Short mmCIF file of N, CA and C in Angstrom, two decimals:
data_model
loop_
_atom_site.label_atom_id
_atom_site.label_comp_id
_atom_site.label_asym_id
_atom_site.label_seq_id
_atom_site.Cartn_x
_atom_site.Cartn_y
_atom_site.Cartn_z
N MET X 1 106.39 27.48 31.60
CA MET X 1 107.02 26.64 30.61
C MET X 1 108.10 25.81 31.27
N PRO X 2 108.17 24.53 30.97
CA PRO X 2 109.14 23.65 31.62
C PRO X 2 110.58 24.07 31.34
N ALA X 3 111.46 23.74 32.28
CA ALA X 3 112.87 24.06 32.13
C ALA X 3 113.49 23.30 30.98
N ARG X 4 112.93 22.18 30.60
CA ARG X 4 113.49 21.37 29.52
C ARG X 4 112.98 21.79 28.15
N LEU X 5 112.72 23.06 27.99
CA LEU X 5 112.20 23.61 26.74
C LEU X 5 113.08 23.27 25.55
N SER X 6 114.38 23.14 25.77
CA SER X 6 115.29 22.84 24.66
C SER X 6 115.03 21.46 24.06
N ARG X 7 114.38 20.56 24.78
CA ARG X 7 114.09 19.22 24.28
C ARG X 7 112.74 19.15 23.59
N ILE X 8 112.01 20.22 23.56
CA ILE X 8 110.67 20.22 22.98
C ILE X 8 110.72 20.86 21.60
N PHE X 9 109.98 20.31 20.69
CA PHE X 9 109.92 20.81 19.33
C PHE X 9 108.99 22.01 19.30
N ILE X 10 109.54 23.19 19.02
CA ILE X 10 108.74 24.42 19.01
C ILE X 10 108.69 24.97 17.60
N VAL X 11 107.49 25.29 17.14
CA VAL X 11 107.32 25.91 15.85
C VAL X 11 106.45 27.14 16.02
N LEU X 12 107.00 28.30 15.69
CA LEU X 12 106.22 29.52 15.63
C LEU X 12 106.23 29.97 14.19
N PHE X 13 105.05 30.10 13.60
CA PHE X 13 104.95 30.54 12.23
C PHE X 13 104.94 32.06 12.21
N ALA X 14 105.88 32.67 11.54
CA ALA X 14 105.87 34.11 11.33
C ALA X 14 105.60 34.31 9.85
N THR X 15 104.58 35.08 9.52
CA THR X 15 104.19 35.20 8.13
C THR X 15 104.29 36.63 7.65
N ALA X 16 104.55 36.75 6.39
CA ALA X 16 104.59 38.06 5.75
C ALA X 16 103.26 38.28 5.04
N SER X 17 102.93 39.53 4.80
CA SER X 17 101.70 39.86 4.08
C SER X 17 101.93 39.61 2.59
N TRP X 18 100.96 38.99 1.94
CA TRP X 18 101.04 38.74 0.51
C TRP X 18 99.91 39.51 -0.16
N SER X 19 100.22 40.18 -1.24
CA SER X 19 99.18 40.85 -1.99
C SER X 19 99.02 40.11 -3.31
N GLY X 20 97.89 40.29 -3.94
CA GLY X 20 97.68 39.65 -5.22
C GLY X 20 96.92 38.35 -5.08
N ALA X 21 97.11 37.47 -6.04
CA ALA X 21 96.36 36.22 -6.10
C ALA X 21 96.77 35.27 -4.99
N ALA X 22 95.84 34.42 -4.62
CA ALA X 22 96.14 33.39 -3.61
C ALA X 22 97.00 32.32 -4.26
N PHE X 23 97.89 31.76 -3.49
CA PHE X 23 98.78 30.74 -3.99
C PHE X 23 98.37 29.39 -3.42
N ALA X 24 98.29 28.38 -4.30
CA ALA X 24 98.05 27.03 -3.83
C ALA X 24 99.34 26.54 -3.20
N GLN X 25 99.25 25.98 -2.02
CA GLN X 25 100.44 25.57 -1.30
C GLN X 25 100.46 24.07 -1.09
N GLU X 26 101.65 23.50 -1.23
CA GLU X 26 101.82 22.10 -0.88
C GLU X 26 101.97 22.01 0.63
N MET X 27 101.52 20.90 1.17
CA MET X 27 101.68 20.69 2.60
C MET X 27 103.13 20.34 2.89
N LYS X 28 103.73 21.06 3.81
CA LYS X 28 105.10 20.78 4.23
C LYS X 28 105.05 19.63 5.24
N VAL X 29 105.97 18.69 5.11
CA VAL X 29 106.04 17.56 6.04
C VAL X 29 107.32 17.69 6.86
N VAL X 30 107.16 17.61 8.19
CA VAL X 30 108.28 17.71 9.11
C VAL X 30 108.34 16.40 9.90
N GLU X 31 109.51 15.76 9.90
CA GLU X 31 109.69 14.52 10.65
C GLU X 31 110.49 14.83 11.91
N LYS X 32 110.05 14.28 13.04
CA LYS X 32 110.70 14.56 14.31
C LYS X 32 110.72 13.29 15.15
N THR X 33 111.86 13.00 15.77
CA THR X 33 111.98 11.88 16.69
C THR X 33 112.11 12.44 18.10
N VAL X 34 111.29 11.94 19.01
CA VAL X 34 111.32 12.38 20.40
C VAL X 34 111.39 11.17 21.32
N SER X 35 111.94 11.38 22.51
CA SER X 35 111.99 10.33 23.53
C SER X 35 111.15 10.77 24.71
N VAL X 36 110.35 9.85 25.24
CA VAL X 36 109.51 10.14 26.40
C VAL X 36 109.62 8.99 27.40
N ALA X 37 109.33 9.32 28.65
CA ALA X 37 109.32 8.29 29.70
C ALA X 37 108.01 7.52 29.63
N ALA X 38 108.06 6.25 30.00
CA ALA X 38 106.87 5.40 29.97
C ALA X 38 105.92 5.73 31.12
N SER X 39 106.32 6.64 32.00
CA SER X 39 105.57 6.88 33.23
C SER X 39 104.41 7.87 33.13
N GLY X 40 104.22 8.54 32.00
CA GLY X 40 103.10 9.48 31.93
C GLY X 40 103.18 10.36 30.70
N ALA X 41 102.32 11.39 30.66
CA ALA X 41 102.25 12.28 29.51
C ALA X 41 103.50 13.15 29.42
N ALA X 42 103.92 13.41 28.18
CA ALA X 42 105.09 14.26 27.94
C ALA X 42 104.78 15.20 26.79
N GLN X 43 105.23 16.42 26.89
CA GLN X 43 105.05 17.40 25.83
C GLN X 43 106.02 17.09 24.70
N ILE X 44 105.49 16.97 23.48
CA ILE X 44 106.35 16.63 22.34
C ILE X 44 106.41 17.75 21.30
N GLY X 45 105.59 18.78 21.44
CA GLY X 45 105.62 19.88 20.48
C GLY X 45 104.84 21.08 20.95
N VAL X 46 105.22 22.25 20.43
CA VAL X 46 104.54 23.51 20.71
C VAL X 46 104.40 24.25 19.40
N PHE X 47 103.18 24.69 19.09
CA PHE X 47 102.91 25.32 17.80
C PHE X 47 102.15 26.63 18.00
N GLY X 48 102.56 27.67 17.27
CA GLY X 48 101.90 28.96 17.35
C GLY X 48 102.17 29.75 16.09
N ARG X 49 101.55 30.92 15.99
CA ARG X 49 101.74 31.80 14.83
C ARG X 49 101.80 33.24 15.31
N VAL X 50 102.75 33.98 14.77
CA VAL X 50 102.90 35.40 15.06
C VAL X 50 102.72 36.16 13.75
N THR X 51 101.84 37.16 13.75
CA THR X 51 101.58 37.94 12.54
C THR X 51 102.69 38.98 12.34
N PRO X 52 102.78 39.56 11.14
CA PRO X 52 103.77 40.62 10.90
C PRO X 52 103.56 41.83 11.82
N GLN X 53 102.35 41.99 12.35
CA GLN X 53 102.05 43.10 13.26
C GLN X 53 102.33 42.74 14.72
N CYS X 54 102.98 41.61 14.94
CA CYS X 54 103.31 41.12 16.29
C CYS X 54 102.08 40.80 17.13
N ASP X 55 101.08 40.22 16.48
CA ASP X 55 99.89 39.73 17.17
C ASP X 55 99.91 38.21 17.11
N ASN X 56 99.10 37.59 17.98
CA ASN X 56 98.93 36.14 17.94
C ASN X 56 97.99 35.79 16.80
N GLY X 57 98.43 34.89 15.94
CA GLY X 57 97.55 34.33 14.93
C GLY X 57 96.89 33.08 15.50
N LYS X 58 95.99 32.53 14.76
CA LYS X 58 95.29 31.31 15.19
C LYS X 58 95.96 30.08 14.59
N VAL X 59 96.01 29.02 15.38
CA VAL X 59 96.57 27.75 14.95
C VAL X 59 95.60 26.64 15.33
N LYS X 60 95.32 25.76 14.35
CA LYS X 60 94.51 24.58 14.61
C LYS X 60 95.41 23.35 14.52
N VAL X 61 95.30 22.48 15.51
CA VAL X 61 96.07 21.24 15.50
C VAL X 61 95.06 20.10 15.45
N ARG X 62 95.25 19.21 14.47
CA ARG X 62 94.36 18.05 14.37
C ARG X 62 95.18 16.79 14.18
N LEU X 63 94.68 15.73 14.72
CA LEU X 63 95.35 14.43 14.64
C LEU X 63 95.14 13.86 13.25
N ALA X 64 96.22 13.61 12.54
CA ALA X 64 96.15 13.04 11.19
C ALA X 64 96.26 11.52 11.23
N LYS X 65 97.12 11.01 12.12
CA LYS X 65 97.28 9.56 12.29
C LYS X 65 97.52 9.31 13.77
N PRO X 66 96.59 8.66 14.45
CA PRO X 66 96.76 8.43 15.89
C PRO X 66 97.90 7.47 16.20
N ALA X 67 98.44 7.60 17.39
CA ALA X 67 99.45 6.67 17.87
C ALA X 67 98.78 5.32 18.14
N GLU X 68 99.50 4.24 17.90
CA GLU X 68 98.94 2.90 18.14
C GLU X 68 99.04 2.49 19.60
N ASN X 69 100.04 3.02 20.29
CA ASN X 69 100.30 2.58 21.66
C ASN X 69 100.23 3.71 22.69
N GLY X 70 99.48 4.75 22.36
CA GLY X 70 99.35 5.87 23.27
C GLY X 70 98.34 6.87 22.74
N THR X 71 98.27 8.00 23.41
CA THR X 71 97.31 9.05 23.07
C THR X 71 98.03 10.36 22.81
N VAL X 72 97.64 11.06 21.75
CA VAL X 72 98.18 12.37 21.43
C VAL X 72 97.07 13.40 21.64
N THR X 73 97.36 14.45 22.40
CA THR X 73 96.38 15.50 22.65
C THR X 73 97.04 16.86 22.49
N ALA X 74 96.24 17.87 22.18
CA ALA X 74 96.71 19.26 22.08
C ALA X 74 95.97 20.09 23.12
N ARG X 75 96.70 20.97 23.79
CA ARG X 75 96.12 21.86 24.80
C ARG X 75 96.60 23.28 24.54
N PRO X 76 95.74 24.27 24.79
CA PRO X 76 96.18 25.66 24.64
C PRO X 76 97.18 26.04 25.73
N GLY X 77 98.08 26.95 25.39
CA GLY X 77 99.07 27.41 26.36
C GLY X 77 99.64 28.75 25.94
N ARG X 78 100.60 29.22 26.72
CA ARG X 78 101.28 30.49 26.43
C ARG X 78 102.77 30.34 26.72
N LEU X 79 103.57 30.98 25.88
CA LEU X 79 105.00 31.06 26.13
C LEU X 79 105.29 32.37 26.87
N LYS X 80 106.49 32.49 27.38
CA LYS X 80 106.86 33.71 28.09
C LYS X 80 107.02 34.88 27.13
N GLN X 81 106.70 36.05 27.61
CA GLN X 81 106.91 37.26 26.84
C GLN X 81 108.39 37.38 26.48
N GLY X 82 108.67 37.80 25.25
CA GLY X 82 110.04 37.99 24.81
C GLY X 82 110.65 36.80 24.08
N VAL X 83 109.93 35.68 23.98
CA VAL X 83 110.45 34.50 23.29
C VAL X 83 110.63 34.80 21.80
N VAL X 84 109.72 35.57 21.23
CA VAL X 84 109.82 35.96 19.82
C VAL X 84 110.62 37.26 19.77
N LYS X 85 111.87 37.17 19.32
CA LYS X 85 112.79 38.32 19.37
C LYS X 85 112.29 39.53 18.60
N LYS X 86 111.61 39.33 17.46
CA LYS X 86 111.10 40.46 16.67
C LYS X 86 109.90 41.13 17.32
N CYS X 87 109.30 40.45 18.29
CA CYS X 87 108.10 40.95 18.96
C CYS X 87 108.27 40.80 20.48
N PRO X 88 109.18 41.58 21.09
CA PRO X 88 109.52 41.36 22.50
C PRO X 88 108.37 41.59 23.49
N ALA X 89 107.35 42.34 23.11
CA ALA X 89 106.23 42.60 24.02
C ALA X 89 105.14 41.53 23.93
N LEU X 90 105.25 40.62 22.97
CA LEU X 90 104.22 39.61 22.74
C LEU X 90 104.37 38.42 23.69
N THR X 91 103.25 37.98 24.24
CA THR X 91 103.17 36.71 24.97
C THR X 91 102.48 35.73 24.02
N PRO X 92 103.24 34.86 23.36
CA PRO X 92 102.67 34.01 22.31
C PRO X 92 101.67 32.97 22.83
N ASP X 93 100.50 32.93 22.18
CA ASP X 93 99.54 31.86 22.41
C ASP X 93 99.98 30.67 21.57
N VAL X 94 99.93 29.48 22.13
CA VAL X 94 100.38 28.28 21.43
C VAL X 94 99.44 27.11 21.69
N ALA X 95 99.63 26.08 20.91
CA ALA X 95 99.00 24.79 21.16
C ALA X 95 100.13 23.84 21.54
N ALA X 96 100.08 23.29 22.74
CA ALA X 96 101.08 22.33 23.20
C ALA X 96 100.55 20.93 22.92
N VAL X 97 101.40 20.08 22.35
CA VAL X 97 101.01 18.72 21.98
C VAL X 97 101.68 17.74 22.94
N PHE X 98 100.87 16.81 23.47
CA PHE X 98 101.34 15.84 24.45
C PHE X 98 101.12 14.42 23.95
N TYR X 99 102.00 13.53 24.37
CA TYR X 99 101.86 12.10 24.09
C TYR X 99 101.87 11.37 25.42
N GLU X 100 100.92 10.45 25.59
CA GLU X 100 100.89 9.60 26.78
C GLU X 100 100.81 8.15 26.35
N PRO X 101 101.84 7.35 26.69
CA PRO X 101 101.82 5.94 26.28
C PRO X 101 100.78 5.14 27.08
N LYS X 102 100.34 4.05 26.49
CA LYS X 102 99.47 3.12 27.21
C LYS X 102 100.25 2.53 28.37
N ALA X 103 99.54 2.20 29.44
CA ALA X 103 100.19 1.61 30.62
C ALA X 103 100.98 0.37 30.23
N GLY X 104 102.23 0.31 30.68
CA GLY X 104 103.07 -0.84 30.43
C GLY X 104 103.78 -0.85 29.09
N PHE X 105 103.49 0.12 28.22
CA PHE X 105 104.13 0.13 26.90
C PHE X 105 105.52 0.75 26.97
N SER X 106 106.47 0.11 26.29
CA SER X 106 107.77 0.71 26.01
C SER X 106 108.16 0.26 24.62
N GLY X 107 108.84 1.11 23.90
CA GLY X 107 109.20 0.81 22.51
C GLY X 107 108.96 2.02 21.65
N GLN X 108 108.76 1.79 20.37
CA GLN X 108 108.58 2.89 19.43
C GLN X 108 107.13 3.00 19.00
N ASP X 109 106.66 4.25 18.95
CA ASP X 109 105.31 4.54 18.49
C ASP X 109 105.41 5.63 17.43
N LYS X 110 104.37 5.80 16.66
CA LYS X 110 104.34 6.86 15.64
C LYS X 110 102.99 7.53 15.66
N ALA X 111 103.00 8.84 15.37
CA ALA X 111 101.76 9.61 15.27
C ALA X 111 102.01 10.79 14.36
N SER X 112 100.96 11.30 13.74
CA SER X 112 101.07 12.47 12.88
C SER X 112 99.98 13.47 13.23
N ILE X 113 100.35 14.75 13.20
CA ILE X 113 99.39 15.82 13.39
C ILE X 113 99.51 16.79 12.22
N GLU X 114 98.45 17.53 11.98
CA GLU X 114 98.49 18.61 11.01
C GLU X 114 98.25 19.92 11.74
N VAL X 115 99.07 20.91 11.41
CA VAL X 115 98.98 22.23 12.03
C VAL X 115 98.59 23.20 10.93
N GLU X 116 97.45 23.88 11.11
CA GLU X 116 96.97 24.85 10.13
C GLU X 116 96.89 26.22 10.77
N THR X 117 97.43 27.22 10.08
CA THR X 117 97.39 28.59 10.57
C THR X 117 96.21 29.33 9.93
N ASP X 118 95.83 30.45 10.53
CA ASP X 118 94.70 31.21 10.01
C ASP X 118 94.99 31.89 8.67
N ASP X 119 96.23 31.82 8.20
CA ASP X 119 96.54 32.35 6.87
C ASP X 119 96.63 31.23 5.83
N GLY X 120 96.17 30.02 6.19
CA GLY X 120 96.05 28.93 5.24
C GLY X 120 97.23 28.01 5.10
N LYS X 121 98.29 28.21 5.86
CA LYS X 121 99.45 27.32 5.77
C LYS X 121 99.18 26.06 6.58
N ILE X 122 99.59 24.92 6.02
CA ILE X 122 99.41 23.63 6.69
C ILE X 122 100.74 22.89 6.70
N GLU X 123 101.09 22.37 7.87
CA GLU X 123 102.25 21.51 8.00
C GLU X 123 101.81 20.20 8.62
N ARG X 124 102.37 19.12 8.13
CA ARG X 124 102.13 17.80 8.73
C ARG X 124 103.39 17.45 9.51
N HIS X 125 103.23 17.12 10.78
CA HIS X 125 104.34 16.75 11.65
C HIS X 125 104.21 15.27 11.97
N GLU X 126 105.22 14.51 11.53
CA GLU X 126 105.23 13.07 11.74
C GLU X 126 106.23 12.75 12.85
N PHE X 127 105.71 12.26 13.96
CA PHE X 127 106.51 11.99 15.15
C PHE X 127 106.84 10.50 15.24
N THR X 128 108.11 10.20 15.45
CA THR X 128 108.55 8.88 15.89
C THR X 128 108.82 9.05 17.37
N ILE X 129 108.13 8.29 18.21
CA ILE X 129 108.17 8.48 19.66
C ILE X 129 108.81 7.25 20.28
N ASN X 130 109.96 7.47 20.91
CA ASN X 130 110.65 6.39 21.62
C ASN X 130 110.25 6.43 23.08
N VAL X 131 109.52 5.42 23.52
CA VAL X 131 109.03 5.34 24.89
C VAL X 131 109.98 4.45 25.68
N GLN X 132 110.55 5.03 26.75
CA GLN X 132 111.57 4.32 27.53
C GLN X 132 111.12 4.14 28.96
#
């Protein structure tokens, strides 16, 4: 994991067990502004899920609105063991999201992704990307 982890948007979903009827959920929208260098791909987000039993849950990342001046991709990855304080023995599986601007582009770009967990929760992440 890069040393600049503090500049990366990290979301780990920790869920509780629900009994009874299923609940219809509204999609949560998260807005995030990030800055990236014009020189290549940069990690703009990390998404994962931890179950109440301290296991890795599944996360799907899909592009909801592509960037106009670059490319957004998701790649599987792992965080270091101990990152999740309630589950110190867990090595979290994550999806890392990257943005790569088109050659020669500098300025502002926008993209949106949707993150869905295996327990049915969906979040839409809307990125404003400042390419410098």
